[in-house]
Structure formats: structure tokens, C-alpha cells
Amino acid sequence: MSLPHALLTSLLEKSSSGYELARRFERSIGYFWKATHQQIYRELGRMEAQGWIAANSADEAPQSRKKVYRVLDAGRQALRDWAAEPSDPAELREDLMIKLRAEAVIGPLGLEHEVERRHALHRDRLAEYQAIEARDFSHRPLTREDTLRHLILKCGIRLEEAQIAWSVEALVTLRRLGSVTGRGAT
Amino acid sequence: MSLPHALLTSLLEKSSSGYELARRFERSIGYFWKATHQQIYRELGRMEAQGWIAANSADEAPQSRKKVYRVLDAGRQALRDWAAEPSDPAELREDLMIKLRAEAVIGPLGLEHEVERRHALHRDRLAEYQAIEARDFSHRPLTREDTLRHLILKCGIRLEEAQIAWSVEALVTLRRLGSVTGRGAT
DNA sequence: CCAACCATGTAAGCGGTTACATGATTGG
DNA sequence: CCAATCATGTAACCGCTTACATGGTTGG
């Protein structure tokens, strides 16, 4: 579980309210880590209780309920400690792989449409990533920070490319099998 | 949630006890869907209550507690229905991406070792997949079933290859940044 | 003034993880 | 006989998802 550390990182980039974090987790960070506002508020509460972050509610802007959190030294250190311990790669749980396996046992199930959908989806996502790349990382020289952020994006790009290539192959295979089953040795 | 459907598929391939399913989910199916024996037993209980599967405990082999489940027509149909509805690709939640982002903000964190670890891990996994490929899918012609199973494996292979290529790139980048930070303009 | 958005929260339920517990079977 | 493995379960906890609820702020 590393949502708190994702939040710490995001807060270090910019002190924010829970609401702002929630919106940011639908965009940039959300590309590789999703979180709803409920998760975020709860986690912010815990982190505040733990002394990792602090809010400036009545402090400097008492006119609204908005609570802007900032990272304390303890939070900074917690993030450092967490980064130092090894973590395993994310496990994939792909529904589609189960469906393909089911197709092998009780097919045909008409999975072509599903694979087409995913092909389009990954193609769109790749285009989105490439647009970000052109917009944010095409100038030289890149700062240290931008180089690292670019690295993250490139991981996403490589994975989308792999998914697209596989989708194409899967589609060809499914169509070949489908046409064989459809007519065949009657 | 598709654990029940993964179990249905596995049971269609071969009627089994919960224990046998648990072991299979550590191997072949486990490559893209993990499940512990507790999850499996609970889910089997629910599916039996729902009339998707049935056990032959006192039926033909009353000598042991072993319950071998088989899929009923209702279960077969439930699997078919589930396969027909669209499902989104798995969301990735990569700790390492957060760590890289943290590295950008409060680095250096010494992530080289972490990336090296993952490089080795993905390389090993790829080798494992390729061994399976050579053992099970190198003969021609492949049956319809084997063609589909091969397709699943090839998805895993492509993703591992992408991860390996990215790891190499990330390692080069991190070392370059590290050496610059280490000496630099002192 | 009203709609849209900002902003924060509670509550219920489910899936997944870990720990604990029990007993039967099998092979050395 | 004893250890390893087979085989099935209960219990507690935690994170995530969804639904519901509340009230402030801002702009047309």
C-alpha cells in the first residue's frame, strides 16, 4: 500500500487541499495511480494524526473550510524510508486473459469486439502520452526533475505500445480462428 | 471482480478441489491472476450456493473430505454472459513510479538498486515464459485451444520485454543523473 | 437567484491479506 | 510413528468502491 506516499510526493510538489489532490489524481498522477476523494480525505486525516503533514486551516486563511496541507519533516523522512525499501512490481489482473482462456474452453465468445475496443483504448492513451511528451519534454536540455518525470512517462508509453502490438496480433489470430470455426470441414 | 469467472474457467478445464485450484493459481493462471486458498474457498462456497458449481463429496468418493467441484450449466452460462460484457484493462499501480516522482522532488534516493532488482526480476520472468513457450507451443500445427493459450502467454512476453527495455533505459538515466549530482559544480 | 462547482465528510459493503486452527492422508 | 503434505475452514483487519449527505463559493 503506497497511497500515503503518493500523496506525500504530490504534496511536496505543491501544498494542496484534499480536493485539489483528488483532481490531480485524475490527471498526471492518475495515469499510474488512481484514488477517489474518499480515499484521499481518509488518508490525509491519518497522515495528519501521524504528524506527517499539517493543515493551515485557521492559520492564514480562516475565511473558508479549505484545508491546505503541507508536508512536515517527519513525512519527508517517511517517504525517504519507504523509497529505500524494495517493492515488487504491480501484479496484473487482466479480465481479458481469463476471457481468452474461457474462449479456449467454451468458445466462441465473440471476443473480437472486446480486443478491438482495447486496441482503440490503448491507441488513444498512447496518443495522449505522446502529446504530453511533445508538450513538456521536447525541449533541451531537460532539468533533472523533467528527466525523471519523462522517464515515468516513457514507461507508460512502452507499455501502451506493447499492448497495441499484442492487440493487433490477437485480433488477427481471433479472426483466423473464427473463420475456421465458422466454415471449416462441413 | 472476476475471480469467480477465473475459477469457473479453471474448473471447466478440469474439475478440481479448492486445494488443487489454489495450487494451480500459483502457477499457470497465477501468472495473470493471483488468489489465495482462503479467497478460493469462500468463492467456491458462494458459487455453489448460487448453483454455478456442484461438489461430489458423498457422491462417488465418500472416503475423504475432498470436495471436487464441477461446473453446472448455470455456471457455464454465467461465464458466457460475463465474457460478453466489456471490461476495462487493469489499472497499474506502480510503486516505482511514485518513487521516481519522489526522487525528482527530494532525491537522490538511491533508486538504482531498485531498478536493477526489477530488471533482473523481469528478465527472469521473461525467461520463464519463453521456456513455457518452447515447451508447449513450438510444435505445428497448434490446436485452436493452444493457439489461444499461446496468445495469452505472448501478452505476458510482450509486457515483460517492455519492462526490461524500460529498466535498461531507466538505469542509464539514473546513473547519468547520479554522477552529475555526485560531483558537479563544487 | 440559481446552477455549477468547490470542499469535506459519513456509512455500508466487498474483496483481498494474514494469521490461526483443524484434521486426514501418505511415505519414509 | 512422525513429518510432510493434503485439504478445508474461521476470524480479524484493511483498503477500495459506491452511495449518500452537507454546506460554502462563484458567476451568469
Coordinates of C-alpha atoms (C1' of nucleotides) in Angstrom, one line a residue:
Chain A
M1 CA 0.0 0.0 0.0
S2 CA 1.5 3.3 -1.0
L3 CA -1.3 5.8 -1.4
P4 CA 0.0 7.9 1.5
H5 CA 3.4 8.1 -0.2
A6 CA 1.9 9.1 -3.5
L7 CA 0.1 11.8 -1.6
L8 CA 3.2 12.9 0.2
T9 CA 5.0 13.2 -3.1
S10 CA 2.2 15.1 -4.6
L11 CA 2.1 17.5 -1.6
L12 CA 5.8 18.0 -1.8
E13 CA 5.4 19.1 -5.4
K14 CA 2.7 21.5 -4.3
S15 CA 0.9 22.0 -1.0
S16 CA -2.8 21.4 -1.6
S17 CA -6.2 20.7 -0.3
G18 CA -7.8 17.2 -0.4
Y19 CA -10.0 18.4 -3.2
E20 CA -7.1 19.6 -5.3
L21 CA -5.3 16.4 -4.7
A22 CA -8.3 14.4 -5.9
R23 CA -8.4 16.4 -9.1
R24 CA -4.7 15.9 -9.6
F25 CA -5.1 12.1 -9.1
E26 CA -7.5 12.1 -12.1
R27 CA -4.8 13.6 -14.3
S28 CA -1.0 13.3 -14.2
I29 CA -0.5 11.1 -11.1
G30 CA -3.7 9.2 -12.0
Y31 CA -2.0 7.7 -15.1
F32 CA -0.3 5.2 -12.8
W33 CA -2.2 5.6 -9.5
K34 CA -5.9 6.1 -9.1
A35 CA -7.6 7.4 -5.9
T36 CA -11.0 8.7 -5.1
H37 CA -11.6 11.7 -2.9
Q38 CA -12.9 9.5 -0.1
Q39 CA -9.6 7.6 0.0
I40 CA -7.7 10.8 -0.1
Y41 CA -9.5 12.5 2.8
R42 CA -9.2 9.5 5.0
E43 CA -5.5 9.1 4.2
L44 CA -4.9 12.9 4.8
G45 CA -6.6 12.5 8.2
R46 CA -4.3 9.6 9.1
M47 CA -1.2 11.3 8.0
E48 CA -2.1 14.5 9.9
A49 CA -2.7 12.4 13.0
Q50 CA 0.7 10.7 12.4
G51 CA 2.4 14.0 12.2
W52 CA 3.5 13.6 8.6
I53 CA 1.5 16.6 7.3
A54 CA -0.2 19.7 8.7
A55 CA -3.0 21.9 7.6
N56 CA -3.2 25.7 7.9
S57 CA -6.9 26.0 8.3
A58 CA -7.5 28.7 10.9
D59 CA -3.9 29.8 10.4
E60 CA -3.6 32.2 7.5
A61 CA -6.9 31.8 5.6
P62 CA -9.8 31.4 8.1
Q63 CA -12.4 32.6 5.6
S64 CA -13.2 29.1 4.3
R65 CA -13.2 25.4 5.2
K66 CA -10.4 24.7 2.8
K67 CA -7.6 22.9 4.4
V68 CA -4.3 23.2 2.6
Y69 CA -1.8 20.5 3.7
R70 CA 1.9 20.8 3.7
V71 CA 4.5 18.1 4.3
L72 CA 6.4 18.1 7.7
D73 CA 9.9 16.8 8.2
A74 CA 8.5 13.5 9.6
G75 CA 6.6 13.0 6.4
R76 CA 9.6 13.8 4.2
Q77 CA 11.6 11.2 6.2
A78 CA 8.8 8.6 6.0
L79 CA 8.8 9.0 2.2
R80 CA 12.6 8.6 2.1
D81 CA 12.4 5.5 4.3
W82 CA 9.7 4.0 2.1
A83 CA 11.6 4.7 -1.1
A84 CA 14.6 2.8 0.4
E85 CA 12.7 -0.5 0.9
P86 CA 12.2 -2.8 -2.1
S87 CA 8.8 -3.1 -3.6
D88 CA 7.5 -5.7 -6.0
P89 CA 6.1 -4.8 -9.4
A90 CA 2.4 -4.4 -9.7
E91 CA 0.6 -7.7 -10.4
L92 CA -1.6 -7.6 -13.4
R93 CA -5.2 -8.9 -13.2
E94 CA -6.4 -8.9 -16.7
D95 CA -10.0 -9.8 -17.2
L96 CA -9.3 -10.3 -20.9
M97 CA -6.8 -13.0 -20.3
I98 CA -9.4 -15.0 -18.4
K99 CA -11.9 -14.4 -21.2
L100 CA -9.4 -15.7 -23.7
R101 CA -8.9 -18.8 -21.6
A102 CA -12.6 -19.2 -21.4
E103 CA -12.8 -18.8 -25.2
A104 CA -10.4 -21.8 -25.5
V105 CA -12.7 -24.0 -23.3
I106 CA -16.3 -22.9 -24.3
G107 CA -15.7 -20.6 -27.2
P108 CA -16.5 -18.9 -29.5
L109 CA -17.5 -15.9 -27.3
G110 CA -17.1 -13.1 -29.8
L111 CA -14.1 -11.5 -28.2
E112 CA -13.0 -9.7 -31.3
H113 CA -15.1 -6.7 -30.4
E114 CA -13.5 -6.6 -26.9
V115 CA -10.0 -6.8 -28.4
E116 CA -10.9 -4.1 -30.9
R117 CA -12.1 -1.9 -28.0
R118 CA -8.9 -2.3 -26.1
H119 CA -6.8 -1.7 -29.2
A120 CA -8.6 1.7 -29.7
L121 CA -8.3 2.5 -26.0
H122 CA -4.6 1.8 -25.8
R123 CA -4.0 3.7 -29.1
D124 CA -5.8 6.7 -27.6
R125 CA -3.9 6.5 -24.4
L126 CA -0.6 6.3 -26.3
A127 CA -1.6 9.4 -28.3
E128 CA -2.3 11.2 -25.1
Y129 CA 1.0 10.3 -23.6
Q130 CA 2.8 11.4 -26.8
A131 CA 1.1 14.7 -26.8
I132 CA 2.3 15.3 -23.2
E133 CA 5.8 14.2 -24.2
A134 CA 5.8 16.7 -27.1
R135 CA 4.4 19.5 -24.9
D136 CA 6.5 19.0 -21.8
F137 CA 9.7 17.1 -22.6
S138 CA 10.7 18.0 -26.2
H139 CA 13.0 21.0 -25.2
R140 CA 16.7 20.5 -24.4
P141 CA 18.4 20.4 -22.1
L142 CA 15.9 18.9 -19.6
T143 CA 16.3 19.6 -15.9
R144 CA 17.0 16.8 -13.5
E145 CA 13.3 16.8 -12.5
D146 CA 12.0 16.8 -16.0
T147 CA 14.3 14.0 -17.0
L148 CA 12.9 11.8 -14.2
R149 CA 9.3 12.7 -15.0
H150 CA 9.9 12.0 -18.6
L151 CA 11.2 8.6 -17.6
I152 CA 7.9 7.8 -15.9
L153 CA 6.0 8.8 -19.0
K154 CA 8.2 6.7 -21.2
C155 CA 7.4 3.6 -19.0
G156 CA 3.7 4.3 -19.8
I157 CA 4.5 4.8 -23.5
R158 CA 6.4 1.5 -23.7
L159 CA 3.6 -0.4 -22.0
E160 CA 0.9 1.1 -24.3
E161 CA 3.0 0.2 -27.3
A162 CA 3.3 -3.4 -26.1
Q163 CA -0.5 -3.6 -25.6
I164 CA -1.2 -2.2 -29.0
A165 CA 1.2 -4.6 -30.7
W166 CA -0.4 -7.5 -28.8
S167 CA -3.9 -6.4 -29.6
V168 CA -3.2 -6.4 -33.3
E169 CA -1.7 -9.8 -33.1
A170 CA -4.7 -11.1 -31.0
L171 CA -7.2 -9.7 -33.5
V172 CA -5.5 -11.4 -36.4
T173 CA -5.4 -14.7 -34.5
L174 CA -9.1 -14.5 -33.4
R175 CA -10.3 -13.7 -36.9
R176 CA -8.3 -16.6 -38.3
L177 CA -9.7 -19.0 -35.7
G178 CA -13.2 -17.5 -36.1
S179 CA -13.3 -18.0 -39.9
V180 CA -12.1 -21.6 -39.5
T181 CA -14.7 -22.4 -36.9
G182 CA -17.4 -20.6 -38.9
R183 CA -17.0 -22.7 -42.0
G184 CA -14.4 -25.5 -41.6
A185 CA -14.8 -29.1 -42.7
T186 CA -18.6 -29.3 -43.2
Chain B
M1 CA -14.3 -8.5 -9.9
S2 CA -13.7 -11.7 -11.9
L3 CA -12.2 -14.2 -9.5
P4 CA -15.4 -16.4 -9.7
H5 CA -15.1 -16.4 -13.5
A6 CA -11.4 -17.3 -13.4
L7 CA -12.4 -20.2 -11.1
L8 CA -15.2 -21.3 -13.5
T9 CA -12.7 -21.3 -16.4
S10 CA -10.2 -23.3 -14.4
L11 CA -12.9 -25.8 -13.3
L12 CA -14.1 -26.2 -16.9
E13 CA -10.5 -27.1 -17.9
K14 CA -10.6 -29.7 -15.1
S15 CA -12.9 -30.4 -12.2
S16 CA -10.9 -29.9 -9.1
S17 CA -11.0 -29.4 -5.3
G18 CA -10.3 -26.0 -3.8
Y19 CA -6.9 -27.1 -2.8
E20 CA -6.0 -28.1 -6.4
L21 CA -7.3 -24.8 -7.7
A22 CA -5.2 -22.9 -5.1
R23 CA -2.1 -24.7 -6.4
R24 CA -3.0 -24.0 -10.0
F25 CA -3.4 -20.3 -9.1
E26 CA 0.2 -20.3 -8.1
R27 CA 1.3 -21.5 -11.5
S28 CA -0.3 -21.1 -14.9
I29 CA -3.3 -19.0 -14.1
G30 CA -1.4 -17.2 -11.4
Y31 CA 0.8 -15.5 -14.0
F32 CA -2.0 -13.1 -14.6
W33 CA -4.4 -13.7 -11.7
K34 CA -3.4 -14.4 -8.1
A35 CA -5.6 -15.9 -5.5
T36 CA -5.0 -17.4 -2.0
H37 CA -6.7 -20.5 -0.9
Q38 CA -9.0 -18.5 1.5
Q39 CA -10.3 -16.5 -1.3
I40 CA -10.9 -19.6 -3.4
Y41 CA -12.8 -21.5 -0.7
R42 CA -15.0 -18.5 0.0
E43 CA -15.7 -18.0 -3.6
L44 CA -16.4 -21.7 -4.2
G45 CA -18.9 -21.7 -1.4
R46 CA -20.7 -18.7 -2.9
M47 CA -20.7 -20.2 -6.4
E48 CA -22.1 -23.5 -5.0
A49 CA -24.9 -21.6 -3.2
Q50 CA -25.6 -19.8 -6.4
G51 CA -25.9 -23.0 -8.4
W52 CA -23.0 -22.4 -10.6
I53 CA -21.0 -25.4 -9.5
A54 CA -21.6 -28.6 -7.5
A55 CA -19.4 -30.9 -5.4
N56 CA -19.4 -34.7 -5.4
S57 CA -18.5 -35.1 -1.8
A58 CA -20.6 -38.0 -0.5
D59 CA -21.5 -39.0 -4.1
E60 CA -18.8 -41.1 -5.6
A61 CA -15.8 -40.8 -3.2
P62 CA -17.0 -40.6 0.4
Q63 CA -13.7 -41.8 1.8
S64 CA -12.3 -38.3 2.3
R65 CA -13.3 -34.7 2.9
K66 CA -12.1 -33.8 -0.5
K67 CA -14.7 -31.9 -2.5
V68 CA -14.3 -32.0 -6.2
Y69 CA -16.3 -29.3 -7.9
R70 CA -17.7 -29.4 -11.4
V71 CA -19.3 -26.6 -13.4
L72 CA -23.1 -26.7 -13.9
D73 CA -24.9 -25.3 -16.9
A74 CA -25.8 -22.1 -14.9
G75 CA -22.1 -21.5 -14.3
R76 CA -21.3 -22.1 -17.9
Q77 CA -23.9 -19.5 -18.9
A78 CA -22.7 -17.0 -16.3
L79 CA -19.2 -17.3 -17.7
R80 CA -20.6 -16.7 -21.2
D81 CA -22.6 -13.7 -20.1
W82 CA -19.6 -12.2 -18.3
A83 CA -17.4 -12.6 -21.3
A84 CA -19.9 -10.7 -23.4
E85 CA -19.8 -7.6 -21.3
P86 CA -16.9 -5.2 -21.9
S87 CA -14.2 -4.9 -19.2
D88 CA -11.6 -2.2 -18.8
P89 CA -7.9 -3.0 -18.9
A90 CA -6.2 -3.5 -15.5
E91 CA -5.0 -0.3 -13.9
L92 CA -1.4 -0.3 -12.9
R93 CA -0.3 0.9 -9.5
E94 CA 3.4 1.0 -9.7
D95 CA 5.2 1.9 -6.5
L96 CA 8.3 2.5 -8.5
M97 CA 6.7 5.3 -10.5
I98 CA 5.9 7.1 -7.2
K99 CA 9.4 6.6 -6.1
L100 CA 10.8 8.1 -9.2
R101 CA 8.5 11.1 -8.8
A102 CA 9.7 11.4 -5.2
E103 CA 13.2 11.2 -6.5
A104 CA 12.5 14.2 -8.6
V105 CA 11.4 16.2 -5.6
I106 CA 13.6 15.1 -2.7
G107 CA 16.2 12.9 -4.4
P108 CA 18.6 11.3 -4.6
L109 CA 17.1 8.3 -3.0
G110 CA 19.4 5.6 -4.5
L111 CA 16.8 4.0 -6.7
E112 CA 19.4 2.4 -9.0
H113 CA 19.3 -0.8 -6.9
E114 CA 15.6 -0.9 -7.0
V115 CA 15.6 -0.6 -10.8
E116 CA 18.3 -3.2 -11.1
R117 CA 16.2 -5.6 -9.0
R118 CA 13.3 -5.1 -11.2
H119 CA 15.4 -5.5 -14.3
A120 CA 16.6 -8.9 -13.1
L121 CA 13.1 -9.9 -12.0
H122 CA 11.5 -9.1 -15.4
R123 CA 14.4 -10.8 -17.2
D124 CA 13.8 -14.0 -15.1
R125 CA 10.1 -13.9 -15.7
L126 CA 10.6 -13.5 -19.4
A127 CA 13.0 -16.5 -19.5
E128 CA 10.3 -18.5 -17.7
Y129 CA 7.7 -17.5 -20.2
Q130 CA 10.0 -18.3 -23.1
A131 CA 10.7 -21.7 -21.6
I132 CA 7.0 -22.4 -21.4
E133 CA 6.6 -21.2 -25.0
A134 CA 9.4 -23.5 -26.3
R135 CA 7.9 -26.5 -24.3
D136 CA 4.2 -26.1 -25.0
F137 CA 3.8 -24.1 -28.2
S138 CA 6.7 -24.8 -30.5
H139 CA 5.1 -27.7 -32.4
R140 CA 2.9 -27.1 -35.5
P141 CA 0.1 -27.1 -36.2
L142 CA -1.3 -25.8 -32.9
T143 CA -4.8 -26.7 -31.9
R144 CA -7.4 -23.9 -31.5
E145 CA -7.0 -24.2 -27.7
D146 CA -3.2 -24.0 -27.8
T147 CA -3.3 -21.0 -30.2
L148 CA -5.4 -19.1 -27.7
R149 CA -3.3 -20.1 -24.7
H150 CA -0.2 -19.1 -26.7
L151 CA -1.8 -15.7 -27.3
I152 CA -2.2 -15.2 -23.5
L153 CA 1.5 -16.1 -23.0
K154 CA 2.6 -13.8 -25.7
C155 CA 0.8 -10.9 -24.0
G156 CA 2.9 -11.6 -20.9
I157 CA 6.1 -11.9 -23.0
R158 CA 5.5 -8.5 -24.7
L159 CA 4.9 -6.8 -21.4
E160 CA 8.0 -8.3 -19.8
E161 CA 10.0 -7.2 -22.8
A162 CA 8.7 -3.7 -22.5
Q163 CA 9.6 -3.6 -18.8
I164 CA 13.1 -4.9 -19.5
A165 CA 13.7 -2.3 -22.2
W166 CA 12.4 0.5 -19.9
S167 CA 14.5 -0.8 -16.9
V168 CA 17.7 -0.5 -19.0
E169 CA 16.8 3.0 -20.1
A170 CA 15.9 4.0 -16.6
L171 CA 19.2 2.6 -15.2
V172 CA 21.3 4.6 -17.7
T173 CA 19.3 7.7 -16.9
L174 CA 19.6 7.4 -13.2
R175 CA 23.3 6.7 -13.3
R176 CA 23.9 9.7 -15.5
L177 CA 21.9 11.9 -13.2
G178 CA 23.6 10.4 -10.1
S179 CA 27.1 11.0 -11.4
V180 CA 26.2 14.6 -12.2
T181 CA 24.7 15.2 -8.8
G182 CA 27.6 13.4 -7.0
R183 CA 30.3 15.7 -8.3
G184 CA 29.1 18.6 -10.3
A185 CA 30.0 22.3 -9.8
T186 CA 31.8 22.1 -6.4
Chain C
dC1 C1' -31.4 33.7 -7.5
dC2 C1' -30.0 29.6 -9.3
dA3 C1' -26.8 26.4 -11.2
dA4 C1' -22.3 24.8 -11.2
dC5 C1' -18.5 24.0 -8.9
dC6 C1' -15.7 23.9 -4.6
dA7 C1' -14.9 21.3 -0.4
dT8 C1' -15.3 17.9 3.0
dG9 C1' -17.1 14.3 5.1
dT10 C1' -20.0 9.6 6.9
dA11 C1' -21.6 4.8 6.1
dA12 C1' -22.1 0.3 4.1
dG13 C1' -20.3 -3.4 1.8
dC14 C1' -16.9 -6.2 -0.6
dG15 C1' -12.5 -8.1 -2.0
dG16 C1' -8.0 -9.2 -0.6
dT17 C1' -4.5 -10.3 3.0
dT18 C1' -2.7 -12.5 7.1
dA19 C1' -3.0 -15.4 11.0
dC20 C1' -4.8 -19.1 13.2
dA21 C1' -6.9 -23.7 13.5
dT22 C1' -8.0 -28.5 12.5
dG23 C1' -7.7 -33.0 10.9
dA24 C1' -6.8 -36.7 7.2
dT25 C1' -3.5 -39.0 4.3
dT26 C1' 0.8 -40.6 2.8
dG27 C1' 5.7 -42.0 2.7
dG28 C1' 10.0 -42.9 5.0
Chain D
dC1 C1' 5.5 -43.4 14.4
dC2 C1' 6.4 -39.0 12.7
dA3 C1' 6.9 -35.5 9.4
dA4 C1' 5.3 -33.6 5.3
dT5 C1' 1.7 -32.7 2.6
dC6 C1' -3.2 -32.7 1.5
dA7 C1' -7.4 -30.4 2.5
dT8 C1' -10.7 -27.2 4.4
dG9 C1' -12.0 -23.8 7.0
dT10 C1' -12.8 -19.4 10.7
dA11 C1' -11.6 -14.7 12.2
dA12 C1' -9.8 -10.1 12.0
dC13 C1' -8.3 -6.4 9.6
dC14 C1' -7.7 -3.2 5.9
dG15 C1' -8.1 -0.8 1.5
dC16 C1' -11.1 0.3 -2.1
dT17 C1' -15.7 1.4 -4.1
dT18 C1' -20.2 3.4 -4.1
dA19 C1' -23.8 5.9 -2.4
dC20 C1' -25.3 9.5 0.4
dA21 C1' -25.0 13.9 2.7
dT22 C1' -23.8 18.7 3.7
dG23 C1' -22.7 23.4 3.1
dG24 C1' -19.8 27.2 1.0
dT25 C1' -18.5 30.0 -3.1
dT26 C1' -18.8 32.0 -7.6
dG27 C1' -20.6 33.6 -11.9
dG28 C1' -24.3 34.3 -15.2

